CSV table of N, CA and C in Angstrom, one decimal:
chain,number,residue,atom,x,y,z
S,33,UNK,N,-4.0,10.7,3.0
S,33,UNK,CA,-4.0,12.1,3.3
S,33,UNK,C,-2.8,12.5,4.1
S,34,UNK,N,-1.9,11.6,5.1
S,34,UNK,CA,-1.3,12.0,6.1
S,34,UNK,C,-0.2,11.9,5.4
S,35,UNK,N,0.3,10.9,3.9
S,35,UNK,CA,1.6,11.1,3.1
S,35,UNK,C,1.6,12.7,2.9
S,36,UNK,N,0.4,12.9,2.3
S,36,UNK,CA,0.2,14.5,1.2
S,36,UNK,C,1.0,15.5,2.0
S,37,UNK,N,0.7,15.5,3.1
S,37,UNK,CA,0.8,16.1,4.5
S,37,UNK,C,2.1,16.4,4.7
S,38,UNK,N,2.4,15.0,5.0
S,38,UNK,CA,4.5,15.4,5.0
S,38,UNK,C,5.2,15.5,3.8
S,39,UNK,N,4.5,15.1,2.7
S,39,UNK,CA,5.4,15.6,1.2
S,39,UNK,C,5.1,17.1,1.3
S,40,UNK,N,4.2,17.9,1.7
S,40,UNK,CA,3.8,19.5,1.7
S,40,UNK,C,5.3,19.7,3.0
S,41,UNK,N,5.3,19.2,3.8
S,41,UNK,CA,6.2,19.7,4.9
S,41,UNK,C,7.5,19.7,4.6
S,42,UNK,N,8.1,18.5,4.1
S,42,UNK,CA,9.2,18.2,3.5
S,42,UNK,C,9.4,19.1,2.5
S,43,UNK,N,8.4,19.5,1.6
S,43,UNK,CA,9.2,20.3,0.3
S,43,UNK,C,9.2,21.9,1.1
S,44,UNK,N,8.5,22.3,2.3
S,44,UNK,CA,8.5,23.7,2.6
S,44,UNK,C,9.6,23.9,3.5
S,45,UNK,N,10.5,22.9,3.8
S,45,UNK,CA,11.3,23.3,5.2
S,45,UNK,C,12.3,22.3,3.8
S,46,UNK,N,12.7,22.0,3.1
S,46,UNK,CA,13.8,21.9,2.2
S,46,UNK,C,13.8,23.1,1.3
S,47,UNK,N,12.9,24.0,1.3
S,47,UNK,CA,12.7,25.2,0.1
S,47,UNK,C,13.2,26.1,1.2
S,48,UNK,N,12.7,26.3,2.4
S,48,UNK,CA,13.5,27.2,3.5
S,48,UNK,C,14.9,27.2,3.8
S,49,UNK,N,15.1,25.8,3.6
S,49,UNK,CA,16.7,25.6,3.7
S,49,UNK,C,17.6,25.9,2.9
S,50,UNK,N,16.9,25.7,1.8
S,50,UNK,CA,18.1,26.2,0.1
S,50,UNK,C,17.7,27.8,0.7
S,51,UNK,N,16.7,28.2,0.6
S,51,UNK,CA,17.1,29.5,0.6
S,51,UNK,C,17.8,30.6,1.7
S,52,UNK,N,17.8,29.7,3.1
S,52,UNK,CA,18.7,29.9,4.0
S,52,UNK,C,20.2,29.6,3.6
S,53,UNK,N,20.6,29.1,2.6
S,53,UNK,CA,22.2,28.5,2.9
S,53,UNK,C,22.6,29.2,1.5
S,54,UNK,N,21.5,29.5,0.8
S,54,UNK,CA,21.9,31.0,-0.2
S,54,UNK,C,22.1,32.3,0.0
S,55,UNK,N,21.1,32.3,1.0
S,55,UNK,CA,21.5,33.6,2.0
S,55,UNK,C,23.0,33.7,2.5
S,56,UNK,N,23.1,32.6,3.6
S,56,UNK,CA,24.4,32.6,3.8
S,56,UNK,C,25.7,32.4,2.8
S,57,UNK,N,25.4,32.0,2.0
S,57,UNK,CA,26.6,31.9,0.9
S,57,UNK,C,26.9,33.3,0.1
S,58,UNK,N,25.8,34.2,0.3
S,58,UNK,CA,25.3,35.3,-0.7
S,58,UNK,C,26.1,36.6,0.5
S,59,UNK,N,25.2,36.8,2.1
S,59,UNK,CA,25.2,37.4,2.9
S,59,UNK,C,26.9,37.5,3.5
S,60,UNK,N,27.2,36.2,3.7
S,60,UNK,CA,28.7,35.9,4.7
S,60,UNK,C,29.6,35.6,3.8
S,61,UNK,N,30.8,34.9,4.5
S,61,UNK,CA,31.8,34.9,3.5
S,61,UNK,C,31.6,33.3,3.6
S,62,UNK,N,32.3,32.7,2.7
S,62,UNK,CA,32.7,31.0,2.4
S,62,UNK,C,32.8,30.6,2.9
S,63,UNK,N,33.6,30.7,4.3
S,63,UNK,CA,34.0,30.1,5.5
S,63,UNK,C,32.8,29.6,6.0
S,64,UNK,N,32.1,30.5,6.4
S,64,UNK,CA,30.9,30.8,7.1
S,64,UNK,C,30.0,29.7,6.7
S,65,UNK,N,30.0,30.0,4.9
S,65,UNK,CA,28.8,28.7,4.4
S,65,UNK,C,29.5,27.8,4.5
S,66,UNK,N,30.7,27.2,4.4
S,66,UNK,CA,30.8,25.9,4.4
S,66,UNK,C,30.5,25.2,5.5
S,67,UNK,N,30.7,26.0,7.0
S,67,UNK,CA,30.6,25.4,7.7
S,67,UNK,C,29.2,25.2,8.2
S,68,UNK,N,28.1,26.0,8.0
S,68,UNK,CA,26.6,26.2,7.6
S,68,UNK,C,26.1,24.6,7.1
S,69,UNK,N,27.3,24.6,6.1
S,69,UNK,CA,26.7,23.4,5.1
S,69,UNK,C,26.8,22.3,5.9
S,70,UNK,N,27.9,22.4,6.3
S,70,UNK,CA,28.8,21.2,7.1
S,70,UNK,C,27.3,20.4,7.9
S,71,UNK,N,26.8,21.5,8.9
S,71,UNK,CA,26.1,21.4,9.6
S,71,UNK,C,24.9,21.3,10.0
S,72,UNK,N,24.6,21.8,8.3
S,72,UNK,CA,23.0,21.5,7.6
S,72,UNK,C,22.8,19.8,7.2
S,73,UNK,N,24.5,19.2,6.7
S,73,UNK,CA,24.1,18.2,5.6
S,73,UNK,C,24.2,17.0,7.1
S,74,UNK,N,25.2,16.9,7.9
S,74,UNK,CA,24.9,16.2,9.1
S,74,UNK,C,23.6,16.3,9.5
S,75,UNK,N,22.7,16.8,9.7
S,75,UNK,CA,21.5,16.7,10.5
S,75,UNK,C,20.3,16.3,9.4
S,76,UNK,N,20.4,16.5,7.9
S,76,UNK,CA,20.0,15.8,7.0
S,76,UNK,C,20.3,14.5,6.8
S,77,UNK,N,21.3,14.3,7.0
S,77,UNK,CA,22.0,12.7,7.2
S,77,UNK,C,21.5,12.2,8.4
S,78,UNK,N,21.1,12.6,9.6
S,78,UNK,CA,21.1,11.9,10.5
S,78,UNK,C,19.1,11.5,10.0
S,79,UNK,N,18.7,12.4,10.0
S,79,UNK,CA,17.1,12.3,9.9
S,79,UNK,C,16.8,11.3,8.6
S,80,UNK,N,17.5,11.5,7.4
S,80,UNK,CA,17.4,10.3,6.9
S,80,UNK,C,17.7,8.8,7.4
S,81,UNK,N,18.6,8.9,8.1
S,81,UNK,CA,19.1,7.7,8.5
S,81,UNK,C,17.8,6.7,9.1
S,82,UNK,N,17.3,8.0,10.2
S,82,UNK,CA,16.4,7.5,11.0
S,82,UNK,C,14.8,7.5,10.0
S,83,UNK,N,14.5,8.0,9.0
S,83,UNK,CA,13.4,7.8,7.9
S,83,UNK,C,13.6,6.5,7.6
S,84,UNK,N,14.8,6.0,7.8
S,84,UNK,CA,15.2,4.7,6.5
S,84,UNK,C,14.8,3.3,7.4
S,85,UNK,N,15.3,3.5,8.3
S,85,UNK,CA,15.2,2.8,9.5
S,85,UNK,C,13.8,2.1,10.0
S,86,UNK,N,12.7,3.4,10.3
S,86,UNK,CA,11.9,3.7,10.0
S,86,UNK,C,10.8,2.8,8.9
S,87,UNK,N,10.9,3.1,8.1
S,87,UNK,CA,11.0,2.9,6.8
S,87,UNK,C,11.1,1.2,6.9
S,88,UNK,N,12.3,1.0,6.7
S,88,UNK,CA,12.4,-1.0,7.0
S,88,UNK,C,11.8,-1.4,8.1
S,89,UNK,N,11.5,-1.2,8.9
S,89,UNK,CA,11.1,-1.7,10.2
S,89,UNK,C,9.5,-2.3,10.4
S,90,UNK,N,8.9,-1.2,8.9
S,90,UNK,CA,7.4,-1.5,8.8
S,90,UNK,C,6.9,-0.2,9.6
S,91,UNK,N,5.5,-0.8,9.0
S,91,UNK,CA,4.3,0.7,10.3
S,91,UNK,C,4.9,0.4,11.9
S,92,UNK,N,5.0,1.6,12.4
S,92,UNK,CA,4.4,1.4,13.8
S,92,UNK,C,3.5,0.8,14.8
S,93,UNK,N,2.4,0.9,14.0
S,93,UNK,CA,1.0,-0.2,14.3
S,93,UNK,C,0.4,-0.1,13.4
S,94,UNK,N,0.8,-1.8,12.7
S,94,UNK,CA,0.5,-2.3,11.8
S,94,UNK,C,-1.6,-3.2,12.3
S,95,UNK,N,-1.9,-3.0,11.1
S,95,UNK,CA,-3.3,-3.1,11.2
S,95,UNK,C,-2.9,-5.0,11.2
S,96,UNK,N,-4.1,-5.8,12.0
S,96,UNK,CA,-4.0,-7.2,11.9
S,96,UNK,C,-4.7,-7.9,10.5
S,97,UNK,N,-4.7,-8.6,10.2
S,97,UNK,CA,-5.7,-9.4,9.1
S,97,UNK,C,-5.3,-8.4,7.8
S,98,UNK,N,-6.7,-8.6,6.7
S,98,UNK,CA,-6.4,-8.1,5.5
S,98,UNK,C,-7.6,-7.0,5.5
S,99,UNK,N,-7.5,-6.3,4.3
S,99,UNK,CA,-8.9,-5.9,3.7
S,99,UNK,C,-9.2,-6.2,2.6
S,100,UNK,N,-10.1,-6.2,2.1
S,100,UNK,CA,-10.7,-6.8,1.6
S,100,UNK,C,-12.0,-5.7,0.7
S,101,UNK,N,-11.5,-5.4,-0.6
S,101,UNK,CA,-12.5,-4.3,-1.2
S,101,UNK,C,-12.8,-4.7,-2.5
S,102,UNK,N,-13.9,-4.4,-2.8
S,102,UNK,CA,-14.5,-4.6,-4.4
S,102,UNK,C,-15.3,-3.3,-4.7
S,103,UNK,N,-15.3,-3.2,-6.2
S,103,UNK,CA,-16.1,-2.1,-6.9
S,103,UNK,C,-17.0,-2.7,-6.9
S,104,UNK,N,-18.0,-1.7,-7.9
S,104,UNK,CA,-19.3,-1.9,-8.4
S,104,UNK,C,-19.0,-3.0,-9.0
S,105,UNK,N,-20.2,-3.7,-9.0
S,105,UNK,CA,-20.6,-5.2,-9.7
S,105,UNK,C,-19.3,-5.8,-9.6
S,106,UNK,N,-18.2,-6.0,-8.2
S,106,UNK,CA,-17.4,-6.7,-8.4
S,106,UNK,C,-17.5,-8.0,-7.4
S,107,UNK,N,-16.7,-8.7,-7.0
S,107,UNK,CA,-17.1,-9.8,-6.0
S,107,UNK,C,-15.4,-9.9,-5.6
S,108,UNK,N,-15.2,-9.7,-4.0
S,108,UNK,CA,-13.9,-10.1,-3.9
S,108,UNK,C,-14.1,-11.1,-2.3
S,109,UNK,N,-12.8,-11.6,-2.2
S,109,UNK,CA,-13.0,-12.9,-1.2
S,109,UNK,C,-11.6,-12.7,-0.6
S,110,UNK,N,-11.4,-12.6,0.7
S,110,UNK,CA,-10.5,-12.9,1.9
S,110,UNK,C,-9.7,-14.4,1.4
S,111,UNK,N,-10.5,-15.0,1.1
S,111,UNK,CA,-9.8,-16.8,1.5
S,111,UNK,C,-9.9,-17.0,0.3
S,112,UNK,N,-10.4,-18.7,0.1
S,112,UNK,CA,-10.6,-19.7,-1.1
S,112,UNK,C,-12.0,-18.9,-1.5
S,113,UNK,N,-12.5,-19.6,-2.6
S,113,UNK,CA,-13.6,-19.4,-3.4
S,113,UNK,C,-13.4,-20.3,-4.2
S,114,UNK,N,-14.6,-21.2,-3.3
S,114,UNK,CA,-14.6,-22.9,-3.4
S,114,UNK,C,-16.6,-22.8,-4.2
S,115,UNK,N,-17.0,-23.9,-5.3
S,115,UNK,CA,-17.8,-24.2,-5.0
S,115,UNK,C,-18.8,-23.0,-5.4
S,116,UNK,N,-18.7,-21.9,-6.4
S,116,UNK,CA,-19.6,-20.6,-5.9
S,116,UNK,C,-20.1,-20.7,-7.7
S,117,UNK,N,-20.9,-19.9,-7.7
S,117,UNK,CA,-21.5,-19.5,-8.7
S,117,UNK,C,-21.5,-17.7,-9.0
S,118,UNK,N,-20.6,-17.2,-9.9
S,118,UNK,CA,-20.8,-16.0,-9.3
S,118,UNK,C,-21.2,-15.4,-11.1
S,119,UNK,N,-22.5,-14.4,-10.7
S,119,UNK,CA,-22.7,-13.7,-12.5
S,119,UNK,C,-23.8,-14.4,-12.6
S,120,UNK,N,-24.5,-13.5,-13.7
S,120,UNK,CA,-25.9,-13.8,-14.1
S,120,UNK,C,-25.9,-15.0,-14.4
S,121,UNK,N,-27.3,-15.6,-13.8
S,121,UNK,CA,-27.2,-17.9,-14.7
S,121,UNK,C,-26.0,-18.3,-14.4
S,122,UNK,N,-25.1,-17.8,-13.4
S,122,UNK,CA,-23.9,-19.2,-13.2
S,122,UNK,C,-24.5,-20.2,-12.5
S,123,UNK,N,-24.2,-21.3,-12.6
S,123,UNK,CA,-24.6,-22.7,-12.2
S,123,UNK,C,-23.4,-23.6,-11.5
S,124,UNK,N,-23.9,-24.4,-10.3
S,124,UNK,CA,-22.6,-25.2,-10.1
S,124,UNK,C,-23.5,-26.2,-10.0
S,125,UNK,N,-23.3,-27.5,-10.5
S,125,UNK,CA,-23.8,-28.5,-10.0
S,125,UNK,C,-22.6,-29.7,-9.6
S,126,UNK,N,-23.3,-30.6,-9.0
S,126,UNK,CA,-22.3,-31.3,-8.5
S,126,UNK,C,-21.8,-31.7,-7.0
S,127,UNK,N,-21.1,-32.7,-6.7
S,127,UNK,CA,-20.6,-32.2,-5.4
S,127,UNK,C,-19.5,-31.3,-5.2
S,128,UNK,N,-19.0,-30.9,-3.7
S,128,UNK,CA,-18.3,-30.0,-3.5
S,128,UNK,C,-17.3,-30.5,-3.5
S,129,UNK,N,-15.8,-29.6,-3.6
S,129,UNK,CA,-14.9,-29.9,-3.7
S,129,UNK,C,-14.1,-29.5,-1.9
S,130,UNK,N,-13.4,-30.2,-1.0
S,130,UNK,CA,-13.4,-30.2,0.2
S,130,UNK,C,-12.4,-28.4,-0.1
S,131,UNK,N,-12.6,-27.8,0.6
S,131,UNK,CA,-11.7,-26.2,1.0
S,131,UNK,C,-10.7,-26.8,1.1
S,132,UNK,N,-9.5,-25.5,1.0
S,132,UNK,CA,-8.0,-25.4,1.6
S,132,UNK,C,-8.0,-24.8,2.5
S,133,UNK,N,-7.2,-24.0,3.6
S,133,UNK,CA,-7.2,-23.1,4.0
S,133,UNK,C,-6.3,-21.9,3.4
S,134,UNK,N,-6.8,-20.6,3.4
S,134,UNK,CA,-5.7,-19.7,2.9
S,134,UNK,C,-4.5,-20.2,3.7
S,135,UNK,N,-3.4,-19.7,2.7
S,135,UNK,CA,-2.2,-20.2,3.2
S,135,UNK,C,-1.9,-18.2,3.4
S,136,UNK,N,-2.5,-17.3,2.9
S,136,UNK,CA,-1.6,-16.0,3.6
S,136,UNK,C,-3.0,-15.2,4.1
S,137,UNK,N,-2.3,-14.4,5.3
S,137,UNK,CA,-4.0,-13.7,5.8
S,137,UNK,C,-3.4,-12.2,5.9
S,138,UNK,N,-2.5,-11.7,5.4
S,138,UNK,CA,-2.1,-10.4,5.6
S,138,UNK,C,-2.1,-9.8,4.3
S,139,UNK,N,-2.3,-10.4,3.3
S,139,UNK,CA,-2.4,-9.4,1.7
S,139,UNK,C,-4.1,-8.6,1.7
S,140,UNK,N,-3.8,-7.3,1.0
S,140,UNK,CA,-4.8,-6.9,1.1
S,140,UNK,C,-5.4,-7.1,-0.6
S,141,UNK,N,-7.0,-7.7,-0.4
S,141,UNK,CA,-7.6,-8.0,-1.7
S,141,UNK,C,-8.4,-7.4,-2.0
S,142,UNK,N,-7.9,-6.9,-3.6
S,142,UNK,CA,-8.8,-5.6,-4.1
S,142,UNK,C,-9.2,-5.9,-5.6
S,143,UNK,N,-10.9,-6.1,-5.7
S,143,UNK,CA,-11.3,-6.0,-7.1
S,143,UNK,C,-11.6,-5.0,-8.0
S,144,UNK,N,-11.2,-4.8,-9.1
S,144,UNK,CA,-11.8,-3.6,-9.9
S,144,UNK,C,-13.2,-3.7,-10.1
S,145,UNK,N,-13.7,-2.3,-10.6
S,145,UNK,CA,-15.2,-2.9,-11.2
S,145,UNK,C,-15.4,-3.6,-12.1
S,146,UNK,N,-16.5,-4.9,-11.8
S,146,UNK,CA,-16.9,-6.1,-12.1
S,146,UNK,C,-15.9,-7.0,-12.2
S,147,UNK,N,-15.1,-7.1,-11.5
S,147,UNK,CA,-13.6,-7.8,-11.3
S,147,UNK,C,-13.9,-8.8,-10.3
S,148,UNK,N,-13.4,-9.8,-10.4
S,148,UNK,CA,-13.6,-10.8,-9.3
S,148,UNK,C,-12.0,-11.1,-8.9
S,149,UNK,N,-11.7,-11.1,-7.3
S,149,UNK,CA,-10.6,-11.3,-6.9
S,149,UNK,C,-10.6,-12.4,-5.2
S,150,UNK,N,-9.7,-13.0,-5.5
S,150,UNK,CA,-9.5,-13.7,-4.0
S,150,UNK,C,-8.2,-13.9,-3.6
S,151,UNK,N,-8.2,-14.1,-2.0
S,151,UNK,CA,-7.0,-14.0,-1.2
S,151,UNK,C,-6.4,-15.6,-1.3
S,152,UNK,N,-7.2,-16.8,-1.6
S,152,UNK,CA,-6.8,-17.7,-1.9
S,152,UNK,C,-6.8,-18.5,-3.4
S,153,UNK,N,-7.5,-19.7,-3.1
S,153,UNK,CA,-7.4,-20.1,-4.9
S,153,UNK,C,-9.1,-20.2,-5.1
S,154,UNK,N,-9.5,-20.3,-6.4
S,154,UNK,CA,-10.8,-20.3,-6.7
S,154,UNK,C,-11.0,-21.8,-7.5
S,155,UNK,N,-11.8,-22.8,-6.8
S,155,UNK,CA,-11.4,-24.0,-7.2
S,155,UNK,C,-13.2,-24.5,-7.7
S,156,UNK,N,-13.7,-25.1,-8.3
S,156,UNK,CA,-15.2,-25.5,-8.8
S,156,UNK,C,-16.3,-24.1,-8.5
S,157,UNK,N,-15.7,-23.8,-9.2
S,157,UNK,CA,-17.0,-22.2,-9.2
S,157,UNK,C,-16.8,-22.1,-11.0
S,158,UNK,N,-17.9,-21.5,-11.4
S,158,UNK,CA,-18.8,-20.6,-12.3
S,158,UNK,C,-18.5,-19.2,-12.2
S,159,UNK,N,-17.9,-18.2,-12.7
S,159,UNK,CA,-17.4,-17.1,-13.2
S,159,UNK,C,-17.7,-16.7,-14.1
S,160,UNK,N,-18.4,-15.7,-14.0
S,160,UNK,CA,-19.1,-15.4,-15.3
S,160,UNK,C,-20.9,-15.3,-15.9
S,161,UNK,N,-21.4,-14.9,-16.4
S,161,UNK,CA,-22.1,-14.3,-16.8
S,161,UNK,C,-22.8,-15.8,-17.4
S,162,UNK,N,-23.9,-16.5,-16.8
S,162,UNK,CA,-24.3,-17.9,-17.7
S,162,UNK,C,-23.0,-19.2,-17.9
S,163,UNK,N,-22.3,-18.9,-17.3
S,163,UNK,CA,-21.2,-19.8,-16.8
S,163,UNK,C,-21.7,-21.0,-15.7
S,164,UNK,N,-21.4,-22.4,-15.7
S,164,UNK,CA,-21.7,-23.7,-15.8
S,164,UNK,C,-20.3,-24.6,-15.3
S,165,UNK,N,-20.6,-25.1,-14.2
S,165,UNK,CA,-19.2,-26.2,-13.6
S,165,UNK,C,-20.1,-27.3,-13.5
């Protein structure tokens, strides 16, 4: 919502500006606008500079850990997904296979509907609908 926000800002005060520096090109003589221009495109330059900066630097406050979302009928997992049975009649039998630890905790994991997704690796699990390890 807060991008929408400053793309609406950005395009109304760059639509104000073209039509200010047409004015001036239109209203005064050449002189006048170039140096208008001069004076417009420095302070565009500089504000970019600092967007870009900005921009590489990352968020200002960056959120900790991940998130972590699923749709309808979906199944998603932060870590490993060791060992699971997931879907109608999945079965695991057997012994377990020992965990890893995730090796990343900052990606954010997202499954589509009925999508199965994880942030690590999925190692002796059943996937699936009557699926059997």
């Amino acid at each position: 919502m807060m991008a929408r926000t400053w793309v609406w800002v950005t395009a109304v005060v760059a639509g104000a500006g073209t039509v200010g520096m047409v004015l001036v090109a239109v209203l005064a003589d050449l002189d006048t606008a170039g140096q208008a221009a001069s004076v417009v495109g420095a302070v565009v330059t500089l504000a970019a500079l600092v967007v870009s900066v900005l921009a590489l630097s990352g968020s200002p406050t960056p959120t900790p850990g991940r998130r972590v979302r699923a749709g309808g009928g979906a199944v998603a997992a932060g870590g490993d997904i060791t060992g699971s049975a997931l879907g109608k009649n999945a079965k695991v039998t057997g012994p377990r296979t020992p965990t890893t630890p995730a090796r990343r905790t900052h990606d954010d994991i997202r499954a589509g509907r009925d999508g199965i997704a994880a942030g690590g690796d999925i190692t002796d699990s059943a996937l699936g609908e009557g699926s059997e390890r």
